[in-house]
Coordinates of C-alpha atoms in Angstrom, one line a residue:
M19 CA 81.0 131.7 40.7
N20 CA 80.9 135.2 39.0
Q21 CA 78.0 136.3 36.6
E22 CA 80.0 135.6 33.5
E23 CA 81.0 132.0 34.6
N24 CA 77.3 131.4 35.6
V25 CA 76.0 132.5 32.2
Q26 CA 78.5 130.3 30.4
G27 CA 77.6 127.3 32.7
Q28 CA 73.9 127.5 31.8
Q29 CA 72.3 125.3 29.2
P30 CA 70.2 127.3 26.7
T31 CA 66.5 126.5 27.1
N32 CA 65.9 126.5 23.3
G33 CA 68.6 124.2 22.2
A34 CA 70.7 126.9 20.5
S35 CA 74.0 128.2 21.4
N36 CA 73.7 130.9 24.0
G37 CA 77.5 131.7 24.3
H38 CA 77.0 135.2 22.9
H39 CA 75.3 136.4 26.0
A40 CA 78.5 136.1 28.0
E41 CA 80.5 138.3 25.5
R42 CA 81.7 141.8 26.3
N43 CA 80.9 144.6 23.8
G44 CA 83.5 146.9 22.2
N45 CA 83.2 149.4 25.2
G46 CA 84.3 146.7 27.7
Q47 CA 80.8 146.5 29.1
G48 CA 79.6 143.2 30.7
S49 CA 76.8 141.0 29.3
N50 CA 74.3 142.7 31.4
T51 CA 74.4 146.1 29.4
L52 CA 71.0 147.0 28.1
T53 CA 70.6 147.3 24.4
T54 CA 68.0 147.5 21.6
R55 CA 66.9 144.4 19.7
Q56 CA 69.5 145.6 17.1
G57 CA 72.2 145.3 19.8
H58 CA 72.7 149.0 20.2
P59 CA 73.7 149.9 23.8
I60 CA 71.0 152.0 25.5
T61 CA 72.3 154.9 27.5
D62 CA 69.1 156.3 28.6
N63 CA 66.1 153.9 29.3
Q64 CA 64.2 156.4 31.4
N65 CA 63.2 159.2 28.9
V66 CA 61.7 159.7 25.6
R67 CA 63.1 162.4 23.4
T68 CA 61.3 165.7 23.5
V69 CA 61.4 169.2 22.2
G70 CA 62.9 171.0 25.2
R71 CA 62.3 169.4 28.6
R72 CA 58.6 169.9 28.5
G73 CA 57.9 169.9 24.7
P74 CA 56.2 167.1 22.6
T75 CA 57.8 163.8 21.8
T76 CA 59.1 163.3 18.3
L77 CA 58.3 160.6 15.7
E78 CA 62.2 159.7 15.4
N79 CA 62.1 158.2 18.9
Y80 CA 63.3 154.9 17.4
Q81 CA 64.4 153.3 20.8
F82 CA 60.9 154.0 22.1
L83 CA 58.9 153.0 19.0
E84 CA 60.8 149.7 18.8
K85 CA 60.3 149.0 22.4
I86 CA 56.6 149.9 22.6
T87 CA 55.7 148.2 19.2
H88 CA 57.2 145.0 20.4
F89 CA 55.4 145.3 23.7
D90 CA 52.1 145.9 21.8
R91 CA 52.5 142.5 20.4
E92 CA 53.4 140.4 23.4
R93 CA 49.9 138.8 23.7
I94 CA 47.7 137.0 21.0
P95 CA 44.9 137.7 20.9
E96 CA 44.1 138.9 24.5
R97 CA 45.0 142.5 25.3
V98 CA 48.4 143.0 26.8
V99 CA 46.9 144.9 29.5
H100 CA 43.1 145.3 30.4
G101 CA 42.4 141.7 29.5
R102 CA 39.4 141.1 31.7
G103 CA 36.5 143.5 30.9
A104 CA 32.8 144.3 31.1
G105 CA 30.9 146.8 29.0
A106 CA 27.6 148.6 28.5
H107 CA 25.9 151.1 26.1
G108 CA 24.4 154.4 27.0
Y109 CA 24.4 158.1 26.6
F110 CA 26.1 161.2 27.5
E111 CA 23.9 164.3 28.2
A112 CA 25.8 167.7 27.9
Y113 CA 25.1 170.7 30.4
G114 CA 26.3 173.3 28.1
T115 CA 28.3 174.9 30.6
V116 CA 31.5 174.5 32.5
G117 CA 30.9 175.6 36.0
D118 CA 29.1 178.9 35.6
Q119 CA 30.7 179.8 32.2
P120 CA 29.4 178.8 28.8
I121 CA 31.6 175.8 27.7
A122 CA 32.4 177.6 24.2
K123 CA 34.8 179.8 26.2
Y124 CA 37.1 176.8 26.5
T125 CA 36.3 174.2 23.7
R126 CA 34.4 174.2 20.4
A127 CA 33.8 170.4 20.6
K128 CA 30.0 170.1 19.5
L129 CA 29.1 167.4 21.9
F130 CA 29.4 169.8 24.9
Q131 CA 27.8 172.9 23.4
Q132 CA 24.0 172.5 23.8
K133 CA 22.2 171.9 27.1
G134 CA 20.5 168.5 27.0
K135 CA 22.3 167.2 23.9
Q136 CA 22.7 163.5 24.0
T137 CA 25.6 161.5 22.6
P138 CA 25.6 157.6 22.4
V139 CA 28.5 156.0 24.3
F140 CA 29.9 152.6 25.0
V141 CA 31.9 152.0 28.1
R142 CA 34.3 149.2 28.8
F143 CA 35.4 148.5 32.4
S144 CA 38.4 146.4 33.0
S145 CA 41.3 145.1 35.3
V146 CA 44.8 145.8 34.0
I147 CA 47.4 143.3 34.8
H148 CA 45.3 140.0 35.0
G149 CA 44.1 137.8 32.2
G150 CA 40.6 137.4 30.8
H151 CA 39.3 135.0 33.2
S152 CA 41.0 136.3 36.4
P153 CA 38.8 137.1 39.6
E154 CA 37.5 140.6 39.7
T155 CA 38.5 141.0 43.3
L156 CA 42.2 141.0 42.7
R157 CA 44.2 144.3 43.6
D158 CA 44.7 146.1 40.4
P159 CA 43.9 149.4 38.8
R160 CA 40.7 149.4 36.8
G161 CA 40.1 150.6 33.3
F162 CA 37.4 152.9 32.5
A163 CA 37.2 153.6 28.8
T164 CA 34.5 155.6 27.2
K165 CA 33.8 155.9 23.3
F166 CA 31.5 158.8 22.4
Y167 CA 29.8 158.5 18.9
T168 CA 29.7 162.1 18.3
E169 CA 28.4 164.0 15.1
D170 CA 32.1 164.8 14.3
G171 CA 33.2 161.1 14.7
N172 CA 34.3 159.1 17.6
W173 CA 36.0 160.3 20.8
D174 CA 37.7 157.8 23.1
L175 CA 38.3 158.9 26.8
V176 CA 40.5 156.1 28.0
G177 CA 41.4 156.2 31.7
N178 CA 41.4 154.3 35.0
N179 CA 39.5 154.4 38.2
L180 CA 42.5 155.9 40.0
K181 CA 43.5 159.6 39.3
V182 CA 47.3 159.0 39.1
F183 CA 49.7 156.4 37.4
F184 CA 52.8 154.6 38.5
I185 CA 55.2 156.4 35.9
R186 CA 55.6 159.8 34.1
D187 CA 57.3 158.7 30.9
A188 CA 56.0 156.3 28.4
M189 CA 59.5 154.7 28.0
K190 CA 59.0 152.9 31.3
F191 CA 55.6 151.4 30.4
P192 CA 56.7 148.1 29.2
D193 CA 59.1 147.8 32.2
L194 CA 56.2 148.5 34.6
V195 CA 53.8 146.0 33.2
H196 CA 56.5 143.3 33.0
A197 CA 57.3 143.9 36.7
F198 CA 53.6 143.5 37.6
K199 CA 52.8 140.6 35.1
P200 CA 53.7 137.0 36.2
D201 CA 57.3 136.0 36.4
P202 CA 58.5 134.6 33.1
V203 CA 60.0 131.6 34.8
T204 CA 57.4 130.7 37.3
N205 CA 54.3 132.3 35.6
R206 CA 53.3 133.5 39.0
Q207 CA 52.8 137.2 40.0
D208 CA 55.5 138.0 42.4
A209 CA 55.5 140.9 44.8
E210 CA 59.3 140.8 45.1
R211 CA 59.6 141.6 41.4
I212 CA 56.8 144.4 41.8
F213 CA 58.7 146.0 44.7
D214 CA 62.0 145.6 43.2
F215 CA 60.8 147.8 40.3
I216 CA 58.9 150.3 42.7
S217 CA 61.8 150.7 45.0
N218 CA 63.8 152.0 42.1
T219 CA 61.0 154.2 40.8
P220 CA 60.0 156.7 43.6
E221 CA 57.5 158.4 41.4
A222 CA 55.2 155.5 41.9
M223 CA 54.7 155.9 45.6
H224 CA 51.6 158.0 45.2
M225 CA 50.0 155.4 43.0
I226 CA 51.2 152.5 45.5
T227 CA 49.5 154.3 48.4
F228 CA 46.3 154.2 46.5
L229 CA 46.6 150.8 45.1
F230 CA 47.4 148.8 48.3
S231 CA 44.6 150.5 50.1
P232 CA 41.0 149.6 49.6
W233 CA 41.0 151.9 46.6
G234 CA 43.0 149.1 44.9
I235 CA 39.9 146.9 44.8
P236 CA 36.7 148.7 43.9
A237 CA 33.5 146.9 45.2
N238 CA 32.2 146.9 41.8
Y239 CA 32.2 149.0 38.5
R240 CA 29.0 151.0 39.3
Q241 CA 30.5 152.6 42.4
M242 CA 33.9 153.4 40.9
Q243 CA 35.4 156.6 40.0
G244 CA 37.0 157.1 36.6
S245 CA 39.8 159.5 35.5
G246 CA 41.4 160.3 32.1
V247 CA 44.7 160.5 34.2
N248 CA 46.5 162.1 31.3
T249 CA 46.5 165.9 30.7
Y250 CA 44.6 166.8 27.5
K251 CA 43.8 170.2 26.1
W252 CA 40.6 172.0 25.1
V253 CA 40.7 174.4 22.1
N254 CA 38.1 177.2 21.5
E255 CA 37.0 178.8 18.2
D256 CA 39.9 181.5 18.6
G257 CA 42.5 178.6 18.7
H258 CA 43.2 179.2 22.3
G259 CA 44.2 176.0 24.2
V260 CA 43.9 175.3 27.9
L261 CA 45.1 172.1 29.9
V262 CA 42.2 169.8 31.0
K263 CA 41.8 166.7 33.3
Y264 CA 38.8 164.6 33.0
H265 CA 37.1 162.9 36.0
W266 CA 33.9 160.5 36.1
E267 CA 32.2 160.7 39.5
P268 CA 29.7 157.9 40.2
L269 CA 26.2 159.1 41.2
Q270 CA 25.7 155.8 43.1
G271 CA 28.5 156.8 45.5
I272 CA 32.0 155.3 46.0
K273 CA 32.5 151.9 47.5
N274 CA 35.8 149.9 47.9
L275 CA 36.9 146.6 49.5
T276 CA 39.3 145.6 52.2
Q277 CA 41.5 142.6 51.3
P278 CA 39.4 140.2 53.8
E279 CA 36.1 141.5 52.1
A280 CA 37.5 140.8 48.7
E281 CA 38.7 137.3 49.5
K282 CA 35.3 136.5 51.0
I283 CA 33.6 137.5 47.7
Q284 CA 36.3 135.8 45.6
A285 CA 35.5 132.6 47.5
K286 CA 32.0 132.5 45.9
N287 CA 32.1 134.5 42.9
F288 CA 35.0 135.7 40.6
N289 CA 32.8 137.5 38.2
H290 CA 31.1 139.6 40.9
A291 CA 31.6 143.0 39.2
T292 CA 30.6 141.9 35.7
Q293 CA 27.4 140.4 37.2
D294 CA 26.7 143.4 39.3
L295 CA 26.8 145.7 36.3
F296 CA 24.7 143.5 34.1
D297 CA 22.1 142.8 36.7
A298 CA 21.8 146.4 37.6
I299 CA 21.1 147.5 33.9
K300 CA 18.9 144.5 33.3
S301 CA 16.7 145.5 36.3
G302 CA 16.5 149.1 35.2
N303 CA 18.8 150.4 37.9
Y304 CA 20.8 152.3 35.3
P305 CA 24.2 153.5 36.7
A306 CA 25.2 157.2 36.0
W307 CA 28.3 159.3 36.3
E308 CA 28.9 163.0 36.2
L309 CA 31.8 164.1 33.9
C310 CA 33.8 166.9 35.7
V311 CA 36.9 168.7 34.4
Q312 CA 39.8 170.6 35.8
I313 CA 41.0 173.4 33.7
M314 CA 44.6 175.1 33.9
E315 CA 46.2 177.6 31.6
D316 CA 49.2 175.8 29.7
G317 CA 52.6 176.7 30.8
E318 CA 55.2 175.7 33.5
H319 CA 53.3 177.2 36.6
P320 CA 56.1 178.2 38.9
E321 CA 53.6 178.4 41.8
L322 CA 53.2 174.7 41.7
D323 CA 55.6 172.3 43.3
F324 CA 55.1 169.8 40.6
D325 CA 54.8 169.7 36.8
P326 CA 51.1 169.8 35.7
L327 CA 52.0 167.2 32.9
D328 CA 53.2 164.7 35.4
D329 CA 50.7 161.8 35.6
T330 CA 51.7 160.7 39.0
K331 CA 50.3 163.9 40.5
I332 CA 46.7 165.2 41.3
W333 CA 45.9 168.9 40.6
P334 CA 44.7 170.3 44.0
M335 CA 41.0 170.6 43.9
D336 CA 41.1 173.9 45.9
Q337 CA 43.1 175.6 43.1
F338 CA 41.6 173.7 40.1
P339 CA 38.1 172.7 41.1
F340 CA 36.0 170.0 39.5
L341 CA 33.7 171.6 37.2
P342 CA 30.7 169.5 35.9
V343 CA 30.1 169.3 32.1
G344 CA 27.6 166.5 31.7
K345 CA 26.3 163.2 32.7
M346 CA 26.5 159.6 31.6
V347 CA 23.8 157.0 31.8
L348 CA 24.4 153.3 31.0
N349 CA 21.1 151.7 30.1
K350 CA 21.8 148.8 27.7
N351 CA 23.7 145.5 28.1
P352 CA 25.7 144.1 25.4
E353 CA 23.9 141.5 23.1
N354 CA 27.2 139.7 22.1
Y355 CA 30.1 139.9 24.6
F356 CA 32.8 139.1 22.0
A357 CA 31.5 141.4 19.3
E358 CA 30.9 144.4 21.5
V359 CA 33.2 144.2 24.6
E360 CA 36.2 142.1 23.5
Q361 CA 36.4 143.6 20.2
A362 CA 35.9 147.3 21.4
A363 CA 39.1 149.3 20.6
F364 CA 39.9 152.5 22.2
G365 CA 42.8 154.9 21.7
T366 CA 43.9 158.2 23.5
G367 CA 44.6 159.8 20.1
V368 CA 40.9 159.4 19.0
L369 CA 39.9 163.1 19.5
V370 CA 37.3 165.3 17.9
D371 CA 37.6 169.0 16.8
G372 CA 38.0 171.1 20.1
L373 CA 39.9 168.4 21.9
D374 CA 43.7 168.2 21.6
F375 CA 46.9 166.7 23.0
S376 CA 49.0 168.3 25.6
D377 CA 52.7 167.6 25.9
D378 CA 52.2 165.0 28.5
K379 CA 54.8 162.2 27.8
M380 CA 52.6 159.4 28.9
L381 CA 49.7 160.6 26.7
Q382 CA 51.9 160.9 23.6
G383 CA 53.5 157.4 24.2
R384 CA 49.9 155.9 24.7
T385 CA 48.5 157.6 21.6
F386 CA 50.9 155.7 19.4
S387 CA 50.7 152.4 21.4
Y388 CA 46.9 152.1 21.7
S389 CA 45.9 152.2 18.1
D390 CA 49.0 150.2 17.1
T391 CA 47.7 147.5 19.5
Q392 CA 44.5 147.4 18.1
R393 CA 45.5 146.9 14.5
Y394 CA 47.7 144.0 15.6
R395 CA 45.2 142.5 18.0
I396 CA 41.9 142.9 15.9
G397 CA 43.1 143.7 12.4
T398 CA 43.7 146.5 10.0
N399 CA 40.1 147.1 9.6
Y400 CA 39.0 147.2 13.2
L401 CA 37.3 150.5 12.7
Q402 CA 34.8 148.9 10.4
L403 CA 33.4 146.6 13.2
P404 CA 30.1 148.0 14.3
I405 CA 31.3 148.6 17.9
N406 CA 34.2 150.7 16.8
A407 CA 32.6 152.4 13.6
P408 CA 31.6 156.1 14.0
K409 CA 27.7 156.8 13.7
K410 CA 28.2 159.0 10.8
Q411 CA 29.4 158.7 7.2
V412 CA 33.0 157.5 6.9
A413 CA 34.7 158.4 3.7
T414 CA 38.6 157.8 3.2
N415 CA 40.9 157.0 0.5
Q416 CA 42.3 154.1 2.5
R417 CA 41.3 150.6 1.1
D418 CA 41.6 147.0 1.4
G419 CA 43.6 145.0 3.9
Q420 CA 43.0 142.1 6.1
M421 CA 39.2 141.3 6.8
T422 CA 37.9 144.5 4.9
F423 CA 34.3 144.2 4.0
R424 CA 33.2 147.6 2.7
V425 CA 34.6 150.6 0.8
D426 CA 34.5 153.8 2.8
H427 CA 33.2 156.2 0.3
A428 CA 30.8 159.1 0.1
E429 CA 27.6 159.0 -1.8
G430 CA 28.2 160.2 -5.4
Q431 CA 32.0 159.9 -5.1
N432 CA 33.8 158.7 -8.2
P433 CA 34.8 155.1 -7.5
H434 CA 37.8 155.3 -9.5
V435 CA 39.4 158.0 -7.7
N436 CA 41.0 156.9 -4.4
Y437 CA 43.4 159.8 -3.9
E438 CA 43.4 163.4 -3.2
P439 CA 43.7 166.1 -4.6
S440 CA 41.5 165.3 -7.8
S441 CA 39.4 167.2 -10.2
M442 CA 37.4 164.2 -11.1
N443 CA 34.7 164.1 -8.3
G444 CA 37.0 162.7 -5.5
L445 CA 36.9 163.5 -1.9
K446 CA 37.6 167.0 -0.8
E447 CA 39.2 168.5 2.3
A448 CA 36.6 169.6 5.0
P449 CA 36.3 173.3 5.9
K450 CA 38.2 174.4 8.9
R451 CA 36.1 175.3 12.0
G452 CA 37.8 177.8 14.1
K453 CA 41.5 178.8 14.2
D454 CA 44.3 176.4 14.7
H455 CA 45.9 175.9 18.1
T456 CA 49.6 176.6 17.4
P457 CA 51.8 176.3 20.5
H458 CA 55.2 177.6 20.1
Y459 CA 58.4 175.6 20.8
D460 CA 62.1 177.0 20.9
A461 CA 64.1 174.3 22.5
N462 CA 66.8 171.7 21.9
L463 CA 65.9 168.1 21.3
V464 CA 66.8 166.4 24.5
R465 CA 66.3 163.3 26.8
Q466 CA 65.5 164.8 30.1
K467 CA 63.3 164.1 33.2
I468 CA 60.6 166.5 34.3
E469 CA 62.3 168.8 36.7
K470 CA 59.9 169.2 39.5
T471 CA 59.3 165.6 40.4
N472 CA 58.3 166.0 44.2
D473 CA 57.6 162.2 44.4
F474 CA 56.7 162.1 48.0
Q475 CA 54.5 165.0 49.1
Q476 CA 51.2 164.0 47.4
A477 CA 51.8 160.3 48.5
G478 CA 52.1 161.4 52.1
E479 CA 49.0 163.6 51.8
R480 CA 47.1 160.6 50.3
Y481 CA 48.3 158.5 53.2
R482 CA 47.1 161.0 55.7
Q483 CA 43.7 161.5 53.8
H484 CA 43.0 157.9 54.1
E485 CA 40.5 157.0 56.7
P486 CA 42.0 155.0 59.7
W487 CA 40.5 151.7 58.4
E488 CA 41.9 152.3 55.0
R489 CA 45.4 153.1 56.5
D490 CA 45.2 149.8 58.4
D491 CA 44.3 147.9 55.4
L492 CA 47.1 149.7 53.4
I493 CA 49.8 148.7 56.0
S494 CA 48.5 145.1 56.2
N495 CA 48.6 144.6 52.4
L496 CA 52.0 146.2 52.1
V497 CA 53.5 144.1 54.9
S498 CA 52.0 140.9 53.4
A499 CA 53.3 141.7 50.0
L500 CA 56.8 142.9 51.1
A501 CA 57.3 140.1 53.8
P502 CA 58.8 137.5 51.3
A503 CA 61.0 140.1 49.5
Q504 CA 64.7 140.4 50.1
K505 CA 65.8 142.7 52.9
H506 CA 67.5 145.2 50.6
I507 CA 64.1 145.8 48.9
Q508 CA 62.2 145.9 52.2
D509 CA 64.7 148.5 53.4
K510 CA 64.4 150.6 50.3
M511 CA 60.6 150.6 50.5
I512 CA 60.6 151.6 54.0
E513 CA 62.9 154.5 53.2
L514 CA 60.5 155.6 50.4
F515 CA 57.4 155.3 52.7
T516 CA 59.3 157.2 55.5
K517 CA 59.9 160.0 53.0
C518 CA 56.2 160.2 52.2
D519 CA 55.2 160.3 55.9
P520 CA 57.3 159.1 59.0
E521 CA 54.4 157.3 60.4
Y522 CA 53.8 155.5 57.0
G523 CA 57.3 154.1 57.0
Q524 CA 57.3 153.2 60.8
R525 CA 54.2 151.3 60.6
V526 CA 55.5 149.2 57.5
A527 CA 58.8 148.7 59.3
D528 CA 57.1 147.5 62.6
G529 CA 54.8 145.2 60.5
L530 CA 57.9 143.6 58.6
R531 CA 59.6 143.1 62.0
E532 CA 56.7 141.4 63.6
A533 CA 56.1 139.3 60.5
A534 CA 59.9 138.3 60.6
Q535 CA 59.5 137.4 64.3
H536 CA 56.3 135.2 63.6
Q537 CA 58.3 133.4 60.7
S538 CA 61.2 132.9 62.9
A539 CA 59.0 131.4 65.7
A540 CA 57.0 129.2 63.3
T541 CA 60.4 128.0 62.1
N542 CA 61.6 127.2 65.4
N543 CA 58.5 125.3 66.3
E544 CA 58.8 123.4 63.1
L545 CA 62.5 122.4 64.0
K546 CA 61.3 121.3 67.5
D547 CA 58.5 119.3 66.0
E548 CA 61.1 117.7 63.8
K549 CA 63.4 116.8 66.7
A550 CA 60.6 115.5 68.8
V551 CA 59.6 113.1 65.9
E552 CA 63.2 112.0 65.7
K553 CA 63.4 111.4 69.3
A554 CA 60.3 109.5 69.4
E555 CA 61.6 107.4 66.5
E556 CA 64.8 106.7 68.4
L557 CA 62.9 105.6 71.5
S558 CA 60.9 103.4 69.3
Q559 CA 63.9 101.7 67.8
E560 CA 65.4 101.2 71.4
A561 CA 62.2 99.5 72.5
R562 CA 62.0 97.1 69.8
P563 CA 63.3 93.6 70.7
Y564 CA 65.9 92.0 68.4

């Protein structure tokens, strides 16, 4: 039966006629042609539209906006991703320098300028794919989101425990999450679906080499690294901008789990990381992290074999060293989990003066998506909730909406004036601090991949940097996950692993071959057992008197 016949022969699950799925469009394309929800055929589902191949994305990215806004609303009321979380309050203390340089050389952000200056923070740790009551021992990236309540308003540094990501273009984010989420039919996470996507997404090999090693299961939240993952900018008083990456380094040390270790913990406690964080703070064993940055001049950097705006890549530490800028300490547990942890809302676009966006495609896509999700998940006035509200005066001309309970106004402001400009004692624009950062673009508006992809080199380096026991766990986990997959998916993954490192690919291939032999032997034994039972029944029948 061909695909069209199969579709026509199926009964619609919702009782409505489904015959239109089998129709062909005006271009003679079959029913499997990808379209928007308006029915427009999609010719490029890989790249957002940018000003030049490295320029910023544009607001008229209708295909992307429609795709991501629908994705943002796929779960009610739990987060679409990062559903399981734990949190704590604390403070960030600035060093006043970046390396051996005064930090004002690179950024005018006030929270960094003065040595010893403390800024209140709230941190939410989370797992990404699984739901709100899932075990904290599952293999999954971990979220590491920090809200700084600065004197200039809030700054959210939203990242993960791992320094890279699966994809480099925000257009692919819903597809990635769909592949890792449970099958929409069986409601079970399916490794075949995951590797079907990954085998067609070579840029993910670096992340996969992290995720399926012990780095994919942090032992707890206290001994876990954090990373902003995206590339941001710092801007100084003169308006000069540099690219920057953020990294949290745990002062408690780093600890990860092998798969057997995780399973042993999960058998007794699926809340172990939340419990560990809460108990440590309660006992006065306050966890701390040092915030380090990597700094790079903006530009294409022809000396690098990758694009520095690519989130699947790590900036080499020997060329761009980690420079400490401050320390964070968590010293207070939440008093109400729902009010403080569940309703905490973060967004990559929440930046203060001196911090800015780069042209990182993932960053620009996330910046729209995160805040859009929070307005949908929590409500229009989610920023009036205490956990999300800045610890400074808020005065806007925005009003009302669902669940509003106060008017954001300044002392002495004319309550009749909720617009600007006004000569009747309304709100005024704030004075500028420093020069604007004004990057220049002279390029066509295009849909185009980053040119220097180099998908396999850093993945291979990561494989070789793993300790022997980490490599063993990585291969074991990959073989277990890939063994049930169709052979063409296995073969494609072996090809990609081999491009990363020949030994890497060979070990996965050998493991899959051995797993297939074991499965074949087990099947043969089952058949022999079945035949033995049948023979015994036959003999029993013959021995019975009539």
